Short mmCIF file of C-alpha atoms in Angstrom, two decimals:
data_model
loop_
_atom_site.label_atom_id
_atom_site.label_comp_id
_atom_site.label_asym_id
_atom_site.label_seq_id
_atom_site.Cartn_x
_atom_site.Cartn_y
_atom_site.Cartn_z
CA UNK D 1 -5.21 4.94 23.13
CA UNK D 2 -6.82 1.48 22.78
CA UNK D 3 -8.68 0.52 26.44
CA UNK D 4 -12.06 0.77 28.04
CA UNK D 5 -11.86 4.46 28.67
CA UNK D 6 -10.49 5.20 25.06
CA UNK D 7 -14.34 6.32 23.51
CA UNK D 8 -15.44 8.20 26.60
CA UNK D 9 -11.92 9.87 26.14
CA UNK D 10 -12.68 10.65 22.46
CA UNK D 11 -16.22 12.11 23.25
CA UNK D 12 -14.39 14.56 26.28
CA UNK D 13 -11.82 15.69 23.76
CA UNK D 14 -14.80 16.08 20.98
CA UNK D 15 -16.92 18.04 23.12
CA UNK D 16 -13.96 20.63 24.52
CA UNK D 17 -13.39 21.48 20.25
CA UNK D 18 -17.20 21.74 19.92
CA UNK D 19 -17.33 24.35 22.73
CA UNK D 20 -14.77 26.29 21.27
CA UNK D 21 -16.32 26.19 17.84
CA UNK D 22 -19.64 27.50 19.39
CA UNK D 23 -21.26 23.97 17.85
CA UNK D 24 -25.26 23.74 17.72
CA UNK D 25 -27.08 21.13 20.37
CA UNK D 26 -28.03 19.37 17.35
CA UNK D 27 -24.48 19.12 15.46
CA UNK D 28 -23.13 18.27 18.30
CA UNK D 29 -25.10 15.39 19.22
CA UNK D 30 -24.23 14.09 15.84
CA UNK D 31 -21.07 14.02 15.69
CA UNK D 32 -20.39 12.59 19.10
CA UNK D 33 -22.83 9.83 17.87
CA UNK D 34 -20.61 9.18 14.51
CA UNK D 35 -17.37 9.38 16.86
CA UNK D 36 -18.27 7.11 19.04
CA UNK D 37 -19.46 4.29 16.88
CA UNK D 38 -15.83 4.76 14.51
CA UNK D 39 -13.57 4.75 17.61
CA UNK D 40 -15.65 1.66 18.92
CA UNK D 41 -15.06 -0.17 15.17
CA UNK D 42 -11.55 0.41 15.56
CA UNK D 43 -11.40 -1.12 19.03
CA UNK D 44 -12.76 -4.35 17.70
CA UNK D 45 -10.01 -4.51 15.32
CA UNK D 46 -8.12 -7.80 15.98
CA UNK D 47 -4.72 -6.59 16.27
CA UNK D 48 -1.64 -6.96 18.76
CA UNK D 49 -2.57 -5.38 21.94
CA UNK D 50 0.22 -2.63 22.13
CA UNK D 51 -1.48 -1.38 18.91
CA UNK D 52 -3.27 1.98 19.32
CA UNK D 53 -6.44 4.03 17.80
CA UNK D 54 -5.77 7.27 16.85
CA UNK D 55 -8.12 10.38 16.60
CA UNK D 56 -8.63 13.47 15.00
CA UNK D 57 -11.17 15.90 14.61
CA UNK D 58 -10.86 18.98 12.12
CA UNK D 59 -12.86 21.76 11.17
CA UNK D 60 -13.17 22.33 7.27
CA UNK D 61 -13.57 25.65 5.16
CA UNK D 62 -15.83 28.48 7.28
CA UNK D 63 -17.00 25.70 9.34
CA UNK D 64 -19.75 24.10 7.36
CA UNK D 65 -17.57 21.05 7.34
CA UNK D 66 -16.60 18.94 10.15
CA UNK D 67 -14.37 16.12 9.04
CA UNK D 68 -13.47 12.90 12.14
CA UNK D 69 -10.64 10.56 11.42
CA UNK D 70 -10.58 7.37 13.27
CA UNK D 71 -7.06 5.20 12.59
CA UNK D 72 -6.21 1.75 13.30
CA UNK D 73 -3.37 -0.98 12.28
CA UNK D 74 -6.17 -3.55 11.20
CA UNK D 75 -6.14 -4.38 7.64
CA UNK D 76 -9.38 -5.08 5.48
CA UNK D 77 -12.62 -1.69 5.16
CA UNK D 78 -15.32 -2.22 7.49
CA UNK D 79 -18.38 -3.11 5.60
CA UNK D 80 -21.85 -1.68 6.14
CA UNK D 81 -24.05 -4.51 7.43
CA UNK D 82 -28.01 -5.26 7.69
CA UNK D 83 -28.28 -6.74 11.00
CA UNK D 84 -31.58 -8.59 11.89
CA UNK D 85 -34.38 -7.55 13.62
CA UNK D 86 -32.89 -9.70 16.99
CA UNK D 87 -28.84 -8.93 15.91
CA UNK D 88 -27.51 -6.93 19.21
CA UNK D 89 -24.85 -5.36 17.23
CA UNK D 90 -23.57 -4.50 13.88
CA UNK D 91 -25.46 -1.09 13.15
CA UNK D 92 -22.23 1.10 13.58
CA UNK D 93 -21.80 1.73 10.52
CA UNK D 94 -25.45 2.43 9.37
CA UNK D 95 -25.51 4.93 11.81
CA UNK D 96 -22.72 6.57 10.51
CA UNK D 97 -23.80 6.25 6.64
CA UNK D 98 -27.40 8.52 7.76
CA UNK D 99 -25.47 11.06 10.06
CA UNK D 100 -22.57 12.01 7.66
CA UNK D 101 -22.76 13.90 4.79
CA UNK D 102 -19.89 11.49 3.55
CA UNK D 103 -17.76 8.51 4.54
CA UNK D 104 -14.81 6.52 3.62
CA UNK D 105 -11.69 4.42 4.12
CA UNK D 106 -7.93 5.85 3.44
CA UNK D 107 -4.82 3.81 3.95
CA UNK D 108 -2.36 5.42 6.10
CA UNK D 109 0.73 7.10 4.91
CA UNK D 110 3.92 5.52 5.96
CA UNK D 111 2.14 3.46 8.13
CA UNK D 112 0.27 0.02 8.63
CA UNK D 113 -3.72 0.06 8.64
CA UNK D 114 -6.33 2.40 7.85
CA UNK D 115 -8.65 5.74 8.28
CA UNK D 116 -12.13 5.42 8.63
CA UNK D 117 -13.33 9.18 8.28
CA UNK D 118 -16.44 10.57 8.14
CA UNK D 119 -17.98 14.76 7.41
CA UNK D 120 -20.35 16.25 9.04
CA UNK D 121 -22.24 19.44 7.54
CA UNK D 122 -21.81 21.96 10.50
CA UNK D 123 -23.30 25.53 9.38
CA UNK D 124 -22.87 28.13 12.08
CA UNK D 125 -19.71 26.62 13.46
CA UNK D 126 -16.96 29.26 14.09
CA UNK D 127 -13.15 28.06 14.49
CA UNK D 128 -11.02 29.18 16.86
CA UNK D 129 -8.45 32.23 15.30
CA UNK D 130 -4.92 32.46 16.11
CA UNK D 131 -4.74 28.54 15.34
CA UNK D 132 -3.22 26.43 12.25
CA UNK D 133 -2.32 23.25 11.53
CA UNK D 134 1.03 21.57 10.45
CA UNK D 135 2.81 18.60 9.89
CA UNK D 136 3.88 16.89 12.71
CA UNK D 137 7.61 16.64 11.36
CA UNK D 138 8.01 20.69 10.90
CA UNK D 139 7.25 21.41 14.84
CA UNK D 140 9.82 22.94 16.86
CA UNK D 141 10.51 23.40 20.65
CA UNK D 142 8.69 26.59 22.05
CA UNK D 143 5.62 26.20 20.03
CA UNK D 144 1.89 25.73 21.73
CA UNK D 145 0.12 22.64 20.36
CA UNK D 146 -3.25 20.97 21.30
CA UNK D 147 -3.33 18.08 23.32
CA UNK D 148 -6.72 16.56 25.18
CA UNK D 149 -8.19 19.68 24.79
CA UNK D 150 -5.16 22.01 26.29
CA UNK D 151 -2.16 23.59 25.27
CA UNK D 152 1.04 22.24 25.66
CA UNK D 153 4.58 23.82 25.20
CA UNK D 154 6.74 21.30 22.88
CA UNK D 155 10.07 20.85 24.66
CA UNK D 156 11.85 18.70 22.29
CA UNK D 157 11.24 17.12 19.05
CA UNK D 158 13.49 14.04 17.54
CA UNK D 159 12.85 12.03 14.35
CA UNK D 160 12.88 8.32 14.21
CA UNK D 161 12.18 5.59 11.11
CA UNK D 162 9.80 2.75 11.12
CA UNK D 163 11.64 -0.73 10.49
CA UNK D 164 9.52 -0.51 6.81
CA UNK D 165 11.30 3.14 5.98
CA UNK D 166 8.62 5.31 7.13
CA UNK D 167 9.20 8.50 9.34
CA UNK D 168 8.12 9.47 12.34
CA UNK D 169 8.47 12.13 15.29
CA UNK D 170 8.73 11.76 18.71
CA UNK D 171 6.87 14.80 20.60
CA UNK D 172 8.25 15.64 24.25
CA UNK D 173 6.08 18.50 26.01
CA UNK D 174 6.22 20.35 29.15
CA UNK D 175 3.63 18.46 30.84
CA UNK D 176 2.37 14.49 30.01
CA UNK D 177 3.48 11.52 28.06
CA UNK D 178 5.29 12.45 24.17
CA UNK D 179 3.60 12.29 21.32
CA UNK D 180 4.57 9.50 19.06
CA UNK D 181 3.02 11.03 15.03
CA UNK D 182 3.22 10.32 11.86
CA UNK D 183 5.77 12.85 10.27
CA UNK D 184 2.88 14.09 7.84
CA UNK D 185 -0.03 14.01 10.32
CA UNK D 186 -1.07 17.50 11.35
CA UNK D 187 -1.82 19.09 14.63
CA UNK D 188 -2.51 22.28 16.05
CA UNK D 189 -0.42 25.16 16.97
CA UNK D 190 -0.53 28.62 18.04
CA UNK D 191 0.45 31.26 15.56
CA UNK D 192 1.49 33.76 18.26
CA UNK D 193 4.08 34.30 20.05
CA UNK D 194 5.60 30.57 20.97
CA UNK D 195 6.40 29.39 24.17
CA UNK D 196 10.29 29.17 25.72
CA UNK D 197 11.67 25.60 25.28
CA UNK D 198 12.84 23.83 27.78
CA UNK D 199 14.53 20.14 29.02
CA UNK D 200 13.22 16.90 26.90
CA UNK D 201 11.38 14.14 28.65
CA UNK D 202 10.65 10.78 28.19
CA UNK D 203 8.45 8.90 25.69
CA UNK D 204 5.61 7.50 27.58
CA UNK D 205 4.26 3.81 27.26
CA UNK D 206 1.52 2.79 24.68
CA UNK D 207 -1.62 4.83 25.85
CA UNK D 208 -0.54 7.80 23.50
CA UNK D 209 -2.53 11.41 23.65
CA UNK D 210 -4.40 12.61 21.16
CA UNK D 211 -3.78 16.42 19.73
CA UNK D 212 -6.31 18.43 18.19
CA UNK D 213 -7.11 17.95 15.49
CA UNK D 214 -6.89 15.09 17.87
CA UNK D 215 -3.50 13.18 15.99
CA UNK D 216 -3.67 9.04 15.53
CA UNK D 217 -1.46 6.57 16.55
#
């Protein structure tokens, strides 16, 4: 996802895992603060334009932890800067630094660019049972998996390499565009019963959908 609509996107898909985690007004507001300003960052990357920004949002431990991952094929770590009095922008990141309990910058495995994450403490929140999360490489037609705030029956799954070696799967689900993942990024599935499988379909163009814990691109 990497267009105009791609933060208020991010904030719908936030605020559907928030509901189901029974999150507090105040937590909430938050993290939907510290989302928005990452995914924005990421946006202002300057990289080719078929490049996308990836998101995902996990609950940690019993809930007292709520952990956002932002991706992006920029290079460099975004800096925290001390705008001015009269500077219009450049306060994303301070924002961020006095919300979260901690912040950072990952490189991303078998891929180009980086993961600006960021935790939240979160008491109170309760995840959802009868979820888990897996690597993107071990999922298998019939399962249930998260995407934009919905579940999704996987139809097909097929493995492909990057050009530089590195591995990654190609998602095709009952309804929507595929999934295009990182074979170790994780998303969520059902543990019940799965779905039945069913025909593949096509890999959609560059706007890809983000699973919950919302997967990058």
């Amino acid at each position: 996802m990497r267009c105009r609509s791609s933060v208020p996107r991010a904030r719908a898909v936030l605020r559907a895992k928030l509901g189901e985690w029974r999150a507090g007004q105040m937590v909430s507001e938050s993290v939907e603060l510290v989302l928005s300003e990452l995914v924005t960052n990421a946006l202002r990357v300057p990289v080719p334009g078929d490049r996308m920004v990836g998101v995902r949002i996990e609950c940690r431990g019993r809930g007292e932890l709520l952990r956002l991952e932002v991706s992006d094929a920029g290079e460099g770590r975004p800096v925290v800067r001390q705008p001015g009095e009269l500077d219009a922008a450049g306060r994303g990141l301070l924002l961020v630094e006095a919300l979260a309990h901690r912040w950072g910058v990952d490189e991303r495995q078998a891929g180009i660019g980086k993961t600006v994450w960021a935790e939240l403490l979160a008491p109170g929140i309760v995840p959802a049972p009868g979820e888990a999360d897996v690597a993107a490489v071990t999922l298998r037609p019939g399962q249930s998996v998260r995407v934009w705030g919905t579940w999704r029956t996987v139809r097909s799954v097929r493995s492909e390499r990057y050009a530089s070696g590195g591995l990654f799967v190609v998602v095709c689900l009952d309804e929507g565009p595929a999934l295009r993942l990182q074979a170790g990024e994780a998303v969520t599935v059902r543990t019940g019963r799965a779905s039945a499988a069913g025909a593949p379909c096509a890999l959609a163009g560059p706007a890809r959908p983000m699973s919950g814990p919302v997967s990058s691109s």
